[in-house]
Coordinates of C-alpha atoms in Angstrom, one line a residue:
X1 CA 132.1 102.6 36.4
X2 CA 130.7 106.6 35.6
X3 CA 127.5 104.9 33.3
X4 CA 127.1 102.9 36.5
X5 CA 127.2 105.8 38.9
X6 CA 125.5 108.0 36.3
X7 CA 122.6 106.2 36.4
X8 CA 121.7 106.9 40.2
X9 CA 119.4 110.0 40.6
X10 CA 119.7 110.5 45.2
X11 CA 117.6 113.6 45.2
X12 CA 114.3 112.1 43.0
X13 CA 115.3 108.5 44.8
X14 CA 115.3 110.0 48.5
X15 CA 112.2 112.1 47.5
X16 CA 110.2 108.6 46.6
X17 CA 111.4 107.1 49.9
X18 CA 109.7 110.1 51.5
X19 CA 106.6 109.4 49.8
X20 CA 106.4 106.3 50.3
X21 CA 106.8 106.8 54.3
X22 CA 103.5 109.1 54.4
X23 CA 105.2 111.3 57.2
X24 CA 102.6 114.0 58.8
X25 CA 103.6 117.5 57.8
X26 CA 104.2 120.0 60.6
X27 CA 106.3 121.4 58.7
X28 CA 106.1 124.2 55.7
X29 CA 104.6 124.7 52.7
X30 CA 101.6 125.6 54.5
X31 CA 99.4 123.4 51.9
X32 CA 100.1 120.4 53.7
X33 CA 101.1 118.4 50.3
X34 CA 98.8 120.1 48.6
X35 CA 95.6 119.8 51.0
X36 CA 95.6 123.2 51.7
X37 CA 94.6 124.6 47.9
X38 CA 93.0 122.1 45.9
X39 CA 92.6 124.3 43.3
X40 CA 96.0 124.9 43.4
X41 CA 96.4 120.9 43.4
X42 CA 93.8 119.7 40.9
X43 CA 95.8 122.3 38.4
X44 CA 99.2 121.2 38.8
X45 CA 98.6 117.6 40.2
X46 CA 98.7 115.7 43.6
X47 CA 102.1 114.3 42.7
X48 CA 103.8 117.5 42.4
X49 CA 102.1 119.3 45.6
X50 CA 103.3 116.2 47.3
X51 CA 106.6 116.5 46.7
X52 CA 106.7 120.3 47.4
X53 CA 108.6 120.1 50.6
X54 CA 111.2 121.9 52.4
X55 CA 114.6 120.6 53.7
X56 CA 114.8 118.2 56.2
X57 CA 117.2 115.2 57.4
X58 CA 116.4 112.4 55.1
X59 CA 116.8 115.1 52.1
X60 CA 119.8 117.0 53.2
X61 CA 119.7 120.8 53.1
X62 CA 120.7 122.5 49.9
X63 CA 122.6 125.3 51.8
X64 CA 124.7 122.9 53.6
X65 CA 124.5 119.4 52.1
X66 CA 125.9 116.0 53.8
X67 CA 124.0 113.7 51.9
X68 CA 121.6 113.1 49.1
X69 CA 122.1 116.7 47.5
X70 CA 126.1 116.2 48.1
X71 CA 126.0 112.6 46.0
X72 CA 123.5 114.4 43.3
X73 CA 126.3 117.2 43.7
X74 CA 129.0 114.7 42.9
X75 CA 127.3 113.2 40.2
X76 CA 127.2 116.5 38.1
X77 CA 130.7 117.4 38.8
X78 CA 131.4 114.5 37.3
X79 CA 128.9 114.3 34.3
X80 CA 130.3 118.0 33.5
X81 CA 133.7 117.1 33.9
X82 CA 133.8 119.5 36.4
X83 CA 135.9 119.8 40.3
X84 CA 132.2 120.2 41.8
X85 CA 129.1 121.4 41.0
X86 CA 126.3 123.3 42.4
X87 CA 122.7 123.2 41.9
X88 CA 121.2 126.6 42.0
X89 CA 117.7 126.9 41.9
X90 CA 117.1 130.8 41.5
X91 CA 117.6 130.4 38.2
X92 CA 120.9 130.7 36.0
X93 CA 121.1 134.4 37.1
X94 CA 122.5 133.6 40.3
X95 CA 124.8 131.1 39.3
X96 CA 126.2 133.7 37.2
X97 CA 126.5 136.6 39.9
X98 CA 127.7 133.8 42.5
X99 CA 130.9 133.4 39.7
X100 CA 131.6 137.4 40.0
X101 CA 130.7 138.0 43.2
X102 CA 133.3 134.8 44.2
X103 CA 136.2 136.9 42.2
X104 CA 136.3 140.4 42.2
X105 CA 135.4 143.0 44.9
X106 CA 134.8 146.5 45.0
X107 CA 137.2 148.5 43.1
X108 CA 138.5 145.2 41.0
X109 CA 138.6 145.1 37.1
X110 CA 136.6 142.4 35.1
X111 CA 137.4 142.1 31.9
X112 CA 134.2 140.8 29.3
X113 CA 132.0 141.8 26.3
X114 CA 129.6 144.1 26.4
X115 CA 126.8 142.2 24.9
X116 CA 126.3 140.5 28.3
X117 CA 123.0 139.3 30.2
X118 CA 121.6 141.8 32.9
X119 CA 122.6 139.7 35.5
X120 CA 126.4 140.3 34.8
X121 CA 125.6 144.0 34.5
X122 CA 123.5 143.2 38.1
X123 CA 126.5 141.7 39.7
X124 CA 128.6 144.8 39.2
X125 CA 126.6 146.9 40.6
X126 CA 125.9 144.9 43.9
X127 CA 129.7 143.6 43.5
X128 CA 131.1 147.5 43.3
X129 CA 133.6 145.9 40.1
X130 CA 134.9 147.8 37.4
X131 CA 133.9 146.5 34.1
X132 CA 136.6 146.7 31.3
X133 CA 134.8 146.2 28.1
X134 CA 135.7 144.3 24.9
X135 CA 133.1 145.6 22.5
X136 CA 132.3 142.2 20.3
X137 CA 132.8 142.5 16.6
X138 CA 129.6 143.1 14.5
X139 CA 128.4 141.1 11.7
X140 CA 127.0 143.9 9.4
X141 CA 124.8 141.7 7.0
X142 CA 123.4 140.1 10.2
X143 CA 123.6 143.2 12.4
X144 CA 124.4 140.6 15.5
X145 CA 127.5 141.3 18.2
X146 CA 130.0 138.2 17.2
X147 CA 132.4 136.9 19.8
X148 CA 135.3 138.4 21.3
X149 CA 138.5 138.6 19.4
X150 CA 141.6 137.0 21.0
X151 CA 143.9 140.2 19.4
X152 CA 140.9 142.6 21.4
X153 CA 140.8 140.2 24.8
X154 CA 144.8 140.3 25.0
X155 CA 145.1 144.3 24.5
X156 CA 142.4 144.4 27.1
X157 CA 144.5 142.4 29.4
X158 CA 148.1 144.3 28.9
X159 CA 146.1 147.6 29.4
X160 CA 144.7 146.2 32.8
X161 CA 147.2 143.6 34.3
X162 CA 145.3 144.0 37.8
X163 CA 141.9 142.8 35.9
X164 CA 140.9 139.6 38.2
X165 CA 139.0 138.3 36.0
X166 CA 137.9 137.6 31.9
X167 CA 134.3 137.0 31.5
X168 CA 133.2 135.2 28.1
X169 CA 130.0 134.1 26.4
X170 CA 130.0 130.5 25.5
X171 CA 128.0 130.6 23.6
X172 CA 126.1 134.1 23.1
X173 CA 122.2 133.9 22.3
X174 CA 122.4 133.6 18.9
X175 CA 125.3 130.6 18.8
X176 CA 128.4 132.5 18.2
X177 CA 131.5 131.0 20.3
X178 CA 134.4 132.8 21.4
X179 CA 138.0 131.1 21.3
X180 CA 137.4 129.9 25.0
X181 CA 140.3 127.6 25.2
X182 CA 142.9 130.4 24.6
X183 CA 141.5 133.2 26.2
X184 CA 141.4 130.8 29.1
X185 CA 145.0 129.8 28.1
X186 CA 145.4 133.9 28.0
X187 CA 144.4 135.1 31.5
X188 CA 145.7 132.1 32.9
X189 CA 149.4 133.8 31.9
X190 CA 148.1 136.7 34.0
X191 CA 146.6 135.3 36.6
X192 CA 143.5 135.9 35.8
X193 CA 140.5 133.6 36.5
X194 CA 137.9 132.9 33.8
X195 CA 134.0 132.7 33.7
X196 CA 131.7 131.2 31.6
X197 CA 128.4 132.5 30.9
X198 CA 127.1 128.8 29.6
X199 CA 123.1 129.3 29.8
X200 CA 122.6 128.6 26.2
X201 CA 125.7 125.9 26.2
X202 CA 124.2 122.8 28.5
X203 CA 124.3 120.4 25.1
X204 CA 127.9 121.3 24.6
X205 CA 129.0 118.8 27.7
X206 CA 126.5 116.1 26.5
X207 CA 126.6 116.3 22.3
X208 CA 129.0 114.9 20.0
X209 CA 130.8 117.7 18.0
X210 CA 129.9 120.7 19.7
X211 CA 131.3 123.3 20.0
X212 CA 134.5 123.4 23.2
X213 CA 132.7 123.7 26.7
X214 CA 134.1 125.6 29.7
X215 CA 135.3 123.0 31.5
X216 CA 137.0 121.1 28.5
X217 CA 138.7 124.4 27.9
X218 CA 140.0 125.0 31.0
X219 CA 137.7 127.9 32.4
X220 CA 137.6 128.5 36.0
X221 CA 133.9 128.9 36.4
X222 CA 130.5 128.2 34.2
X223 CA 127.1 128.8 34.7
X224 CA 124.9 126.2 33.2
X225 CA 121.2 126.7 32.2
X226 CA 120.2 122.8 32.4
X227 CA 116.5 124.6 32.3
X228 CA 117.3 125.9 28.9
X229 CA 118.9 123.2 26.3
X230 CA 118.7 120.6 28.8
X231 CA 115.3 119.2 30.1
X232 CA 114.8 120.6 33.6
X233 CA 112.4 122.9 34.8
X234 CA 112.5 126.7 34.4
X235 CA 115.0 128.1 36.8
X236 CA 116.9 125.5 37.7
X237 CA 120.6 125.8 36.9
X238 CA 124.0 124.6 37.7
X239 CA 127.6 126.5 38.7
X240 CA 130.1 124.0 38.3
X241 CA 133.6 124.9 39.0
X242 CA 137.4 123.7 37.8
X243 CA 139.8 122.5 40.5
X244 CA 141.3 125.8 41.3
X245 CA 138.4 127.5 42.9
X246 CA 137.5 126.8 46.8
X247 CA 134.3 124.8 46.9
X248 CA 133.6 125.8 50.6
X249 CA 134.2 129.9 49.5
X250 CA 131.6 129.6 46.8
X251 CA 128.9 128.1 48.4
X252 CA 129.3 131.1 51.0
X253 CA 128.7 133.6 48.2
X254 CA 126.2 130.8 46.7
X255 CA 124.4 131.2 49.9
X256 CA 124.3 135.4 50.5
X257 CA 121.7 135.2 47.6
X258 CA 120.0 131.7 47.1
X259 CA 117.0 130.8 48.7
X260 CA 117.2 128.8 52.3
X261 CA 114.2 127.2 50.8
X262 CA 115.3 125.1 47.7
X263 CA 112.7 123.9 46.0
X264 CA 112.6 119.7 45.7
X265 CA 111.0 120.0 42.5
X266 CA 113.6 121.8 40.9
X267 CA 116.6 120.4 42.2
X268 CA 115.0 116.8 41.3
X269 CA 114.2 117.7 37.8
X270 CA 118.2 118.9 38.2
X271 CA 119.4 114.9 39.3
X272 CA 116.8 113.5 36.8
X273 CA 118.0 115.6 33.7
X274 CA 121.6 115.3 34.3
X275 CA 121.1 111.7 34.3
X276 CA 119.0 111.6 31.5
X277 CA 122.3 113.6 29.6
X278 CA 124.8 112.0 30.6
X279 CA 123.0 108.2 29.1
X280 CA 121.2 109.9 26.5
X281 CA 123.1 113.0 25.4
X282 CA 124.6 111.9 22.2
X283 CA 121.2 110.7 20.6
X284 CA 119.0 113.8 22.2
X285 CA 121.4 116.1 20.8
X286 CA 122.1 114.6 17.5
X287 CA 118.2 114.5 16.9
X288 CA 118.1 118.2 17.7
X289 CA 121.0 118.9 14.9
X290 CA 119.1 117.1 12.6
X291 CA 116.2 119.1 12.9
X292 CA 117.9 122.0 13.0
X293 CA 119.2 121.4 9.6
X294 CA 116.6 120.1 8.0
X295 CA 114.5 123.4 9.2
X296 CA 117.6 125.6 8.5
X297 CA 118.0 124.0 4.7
X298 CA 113.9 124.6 4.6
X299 CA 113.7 128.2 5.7
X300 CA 116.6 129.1 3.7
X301 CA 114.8 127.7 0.2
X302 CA 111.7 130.3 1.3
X303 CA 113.7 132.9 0.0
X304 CA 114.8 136.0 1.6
X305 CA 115.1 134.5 5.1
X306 CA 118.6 133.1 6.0
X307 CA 119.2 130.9 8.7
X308 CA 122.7 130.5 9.4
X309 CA 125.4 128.3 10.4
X310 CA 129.1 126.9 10.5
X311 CA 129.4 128.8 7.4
X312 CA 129.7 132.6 9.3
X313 CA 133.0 130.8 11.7
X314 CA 135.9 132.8 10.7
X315 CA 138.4 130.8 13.6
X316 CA 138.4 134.0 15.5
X317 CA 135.6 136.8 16.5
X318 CA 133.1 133.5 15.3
X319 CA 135.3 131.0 16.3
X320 CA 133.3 128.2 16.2
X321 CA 128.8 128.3 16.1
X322 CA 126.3 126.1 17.8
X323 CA 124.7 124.5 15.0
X324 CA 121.5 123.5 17.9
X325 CA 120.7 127.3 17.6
X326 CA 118.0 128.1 14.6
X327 CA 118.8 131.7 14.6
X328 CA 117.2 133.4 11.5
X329 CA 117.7 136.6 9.6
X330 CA 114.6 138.0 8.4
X331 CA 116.0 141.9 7.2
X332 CA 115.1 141.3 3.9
X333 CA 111.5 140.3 4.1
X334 CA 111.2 144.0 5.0
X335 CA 110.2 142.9 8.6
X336 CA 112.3 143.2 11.9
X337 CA 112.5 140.3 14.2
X338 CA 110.4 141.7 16.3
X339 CA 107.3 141.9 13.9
X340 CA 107.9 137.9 12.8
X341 CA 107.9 137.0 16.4
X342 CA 104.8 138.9 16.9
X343 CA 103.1 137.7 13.6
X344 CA 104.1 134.0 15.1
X345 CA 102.7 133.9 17.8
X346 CA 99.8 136.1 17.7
X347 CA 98.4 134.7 13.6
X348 CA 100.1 131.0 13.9
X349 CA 100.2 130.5 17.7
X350 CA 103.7 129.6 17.7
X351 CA 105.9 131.2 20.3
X352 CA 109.6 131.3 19.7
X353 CA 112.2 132.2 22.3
X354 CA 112.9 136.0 20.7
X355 CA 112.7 138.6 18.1
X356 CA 115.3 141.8 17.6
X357 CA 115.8 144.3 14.9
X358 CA 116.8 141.9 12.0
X359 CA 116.7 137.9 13.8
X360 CA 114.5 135.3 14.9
X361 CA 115.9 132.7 17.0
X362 CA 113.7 129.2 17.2
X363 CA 114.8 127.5 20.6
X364 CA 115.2 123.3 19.5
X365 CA 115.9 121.2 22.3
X366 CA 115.1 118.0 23.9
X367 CA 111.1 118.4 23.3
X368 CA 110.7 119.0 19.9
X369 CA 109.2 117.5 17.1
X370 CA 109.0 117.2 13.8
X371 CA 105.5 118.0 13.2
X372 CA 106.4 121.4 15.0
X373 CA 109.3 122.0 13.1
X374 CA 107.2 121.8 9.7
X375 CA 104.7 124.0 11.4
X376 CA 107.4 126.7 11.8
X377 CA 108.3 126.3 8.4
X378 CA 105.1 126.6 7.1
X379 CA 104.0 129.8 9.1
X380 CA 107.2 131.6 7.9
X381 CA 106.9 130.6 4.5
X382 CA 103.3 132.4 4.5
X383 CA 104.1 135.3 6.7
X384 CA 106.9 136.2 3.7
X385 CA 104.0 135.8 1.0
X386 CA 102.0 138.2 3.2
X387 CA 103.8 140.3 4.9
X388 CA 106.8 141.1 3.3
X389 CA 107.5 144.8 2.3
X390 CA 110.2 146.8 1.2
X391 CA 113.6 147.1 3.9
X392 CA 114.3 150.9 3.1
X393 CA 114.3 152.6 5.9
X394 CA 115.0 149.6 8.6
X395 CA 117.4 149.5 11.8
X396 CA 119.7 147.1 11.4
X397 CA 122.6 146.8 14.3
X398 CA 121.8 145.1 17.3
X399 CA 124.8 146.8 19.1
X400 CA 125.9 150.2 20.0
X401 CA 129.1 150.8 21.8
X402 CA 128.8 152.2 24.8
X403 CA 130.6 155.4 26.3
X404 CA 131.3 154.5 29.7
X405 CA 131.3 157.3 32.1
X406 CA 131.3 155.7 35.7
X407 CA 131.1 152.2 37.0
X408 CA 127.4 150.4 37.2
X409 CA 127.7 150.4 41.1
X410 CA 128.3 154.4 41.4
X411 CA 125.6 155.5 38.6
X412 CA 123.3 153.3 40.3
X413 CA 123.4 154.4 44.0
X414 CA 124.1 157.8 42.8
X415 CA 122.0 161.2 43.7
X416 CA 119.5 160.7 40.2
X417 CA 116.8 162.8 38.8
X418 CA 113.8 161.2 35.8
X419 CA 113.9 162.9 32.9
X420 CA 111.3 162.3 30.2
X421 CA 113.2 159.8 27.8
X422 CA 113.6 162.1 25.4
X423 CA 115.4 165.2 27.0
X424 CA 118.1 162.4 28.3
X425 CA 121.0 162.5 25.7
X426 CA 124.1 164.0 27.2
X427 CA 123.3 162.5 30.7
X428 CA 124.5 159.1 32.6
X429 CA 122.1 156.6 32.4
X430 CA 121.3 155.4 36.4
X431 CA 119.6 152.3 35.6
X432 CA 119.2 149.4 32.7
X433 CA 117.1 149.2 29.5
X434 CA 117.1 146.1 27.9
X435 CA 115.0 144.4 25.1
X436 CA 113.9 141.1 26.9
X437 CA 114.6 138.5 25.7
X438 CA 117.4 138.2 25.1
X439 CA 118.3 140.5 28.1
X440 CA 121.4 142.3 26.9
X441 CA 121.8 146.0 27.8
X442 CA 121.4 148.7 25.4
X443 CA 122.0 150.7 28.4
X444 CA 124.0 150.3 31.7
X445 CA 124.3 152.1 34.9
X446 CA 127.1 154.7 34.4
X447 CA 127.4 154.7 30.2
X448 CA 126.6 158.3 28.6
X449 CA 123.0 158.3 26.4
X450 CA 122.9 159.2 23.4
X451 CA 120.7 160.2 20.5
X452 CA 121.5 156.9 18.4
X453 CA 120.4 155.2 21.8
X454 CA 117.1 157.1 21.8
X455 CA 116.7 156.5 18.2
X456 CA 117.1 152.8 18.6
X457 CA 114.7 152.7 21.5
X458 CA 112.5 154.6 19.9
X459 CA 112.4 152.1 17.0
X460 CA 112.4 149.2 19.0
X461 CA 109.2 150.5 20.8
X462 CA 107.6 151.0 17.4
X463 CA 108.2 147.6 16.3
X464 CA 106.6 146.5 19.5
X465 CA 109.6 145.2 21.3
X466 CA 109.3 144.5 25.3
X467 CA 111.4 147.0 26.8
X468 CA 112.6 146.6 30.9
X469 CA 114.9 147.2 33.4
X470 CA 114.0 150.8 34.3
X471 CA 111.9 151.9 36.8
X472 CA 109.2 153.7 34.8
X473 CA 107.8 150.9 33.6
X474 CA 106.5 152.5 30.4
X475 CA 110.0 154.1 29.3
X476 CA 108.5 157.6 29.3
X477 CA 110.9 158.7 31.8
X478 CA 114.6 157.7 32.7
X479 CA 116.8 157.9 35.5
X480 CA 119.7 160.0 35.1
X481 CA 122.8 161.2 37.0
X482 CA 122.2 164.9 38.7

């Protein structure tokens, strides 16, 4: 009966109906279907501008949907094994502030690593919550954050039994997987709710042996970037939701943030993928492991280069890996991640998803090929004959604890002064600085700077990583607590 169900798609169906009717627009987008910009129009197609259109009866409303969007709605809930879901459409970032901003108010405790996207960092401070950090183990030969340790997340939770909430990675950017099932086991004993960061996790609901998704594990709340591993287009997400959280209540806090304007092109490409998943799944994602083998068992014959695996899971701080994830150590070619992901794409015109002190990461999804995949290989394999020099003298950790002095809400509505960057150490950083991607902090509203930050900063800079968050755009100057 599901494969039956699961093959219905009622937003892209409804949105052929409307097409095929020819209705008269009165309505917005101003460009009439696209007759309004043809340059617009002969760039991204007549289809697309055509189907560019706002809410209306026969396609239900996306802030308060009765029909189409509530059966496509029903349709994911089920394909993720989930109470409901929610299609978000302002990108994975909201569906992730929607889950804190649903659980913990000003004042309240969340417990959750540190090495956290900028939108959890983000929810705090419009949220007013107090973050309780679990600083992530640290994989020295790697010099990536690892998971979070069940012995760290239960002291975390005895020293702060009034904590709403634990917050984990599933997995982080580079693969690594918490023990999600008994952390979420864990708080449940304490009445605590748990959230799911799941942007780089979509395959795990869809893939045979994969690694234990949210809703399998019993979390409370997961964001999903369907955008990402998935097959939709670029911002469009899900938050689906386990049968102890108020459907109604969400899609309030859903709707202080998300767009009254949902876009029909992304919620379709939502119905169309998740159907596409749910058939298909298994033999997309099993051809995506396969590549990512065969590329991981090619780099690592280059020499120097090591793309890991299931071999780093120790069954706790890397309790299990994401074997879809090509993530690639490249310290001892001498060059930082950083200067590979430049070299890439600016000598081979390959673009991979990012570059940090000592790691690559190579994105393989649903696309791929495996003429591309050899192309990869190839362009590494030269860039180490060319390129490589000696590794005295490189950074290496891509995480520094932080010293938290005040929460991200207080620093960042606080009474500030700019400093040049490097007359800051000693003070509370007011805003966040972040290599993007990946997106991760290396500072946060309220935590004290200091000189190993600047020094890492500094470095990153030299090796011509993008640094953003704060408001001087250039990182000259940073704002500090008075």
């Amino acid at each position: 009966m599901f494969i039956e169900r699961q093959r219905k798609a009622p937003i892209y169906e409804a949105l052929k109906r409307f097409k095929s009717e020819r209705v008269v627009p009165f309505d917005v987008p101003g460009h009439k279907q696209g007759r309004g910009n043809p340059e617009l129009t002969n760039f991204l197609g007549k289809q697309c501008m055509e189907l560019d259109v706002n809410s209306m009866k026969p396609l239900d409303n996306l802030c308060h949907p009765i029909s189409v969007i509530k059966e496509a709605e029903e349709l994911a809930a089920e394909a993720f094994g989930a109470a409901h879901a929610f299609f978000m459409v302002n990108g994975t970032t909201s569906a992730v502030q929607s889950m804190i901003l649903s659980v913990c108010k000003r004042g309240e405790k969340i417990i959750l690593p540190r090495n956290v996207h900028r939108s959890v960092i983000n929810a705090l401070i419009i949220c007013g919550a107090i973050p309780v950090y679990v600083n992530p183990q640290t994989d020295e030969r790697l010099g990536i954050s690892l998971g979070m340790r069940l012995e760290d997340v239960k002291k975390a939770i005895l020293e702060n039994p009034d904590a709403k909430a634990v917050f984990v990675n599933n997995p982080t950017y580079y693969g690594i997987c918490s023990n999600i099932k008994e952390i979420s086991k864990l708080a449940h004993q304490y009445n605590m709710y748990v959230l799911a960061d799941e942007a780089h996790g979509t395959h795990f609901y869809f893939g045979k042996n994969m690694p234990t998704n949210a809703m399998a594990a019993g979390a409370d709340m997961a964001s999903i970037s369907m955008h990402k591993s998935g097959g939709s287009l670029t911002q469009s997400s899900f938050l689906v939701i386990g049968p102890n959280m108020s459907e109604g209540y969400i899609r309030q806090i859903i709707n202080l943030t998300q767009t009254t304007s949902g876009s029909y092109l992304l919620m379709s490409s939502l119905d169309l993928s998740r159907k596409n998943l749910y058939l298909n799944g298994e033999d997309i994602f099993q051809k995506v492991c396969s590549l990512t083998d065969y590329a991981r068992k090619e780099i690592n014959e280059i020499g120097d280069y090591y793309a890991y695996s299931k071999e780093i899971v120790n069954g706790d701080s890397v309790f299990d890996f994401d074997h879809t994830k090509l993530s690639i150590n490249t310290f001892d070619t001498g060059l930082a991640g950083l200067e590979v992901y430049d070299i890439l794409r600016d000598e081979y015109g390959i673009q991979i998803e990012f570059g940090d002190l000592g790691n690559i990461l190579a994105y393989i999804s649903v696309g791929d090929r495996q003429r591309d995949i050899e192309r990869l290989i190839s362009a590494l394999a030269e860039i180490r004959r060319l390129y490589k020099r000696d590794k005295s003298g490189m950074l290496k950790m891509e995480y520094i604890s932080p010293q938290v002095a005040t929460t991200p809400n207080e620093a960042f509505y606080a009474d500030t002064k700019s400093l040049p960057i490097g007359e800051t150490a000693g003070y509370i950083c007011a805003e966040c600085v972040m290599c993007y991607p990946p997106g991760i902090p290396i500072l946060a509203p309220g935590e004290r700077i200091t000189r190993e930050i600047l020094d890492y900063i500094k470095y990153i800079k030299e090796k011509g990583g993008s640094l953003t968050g704060p408001e001087d755009l250039e990182l000259e100057y940073l704002n500090v607590l008075s």
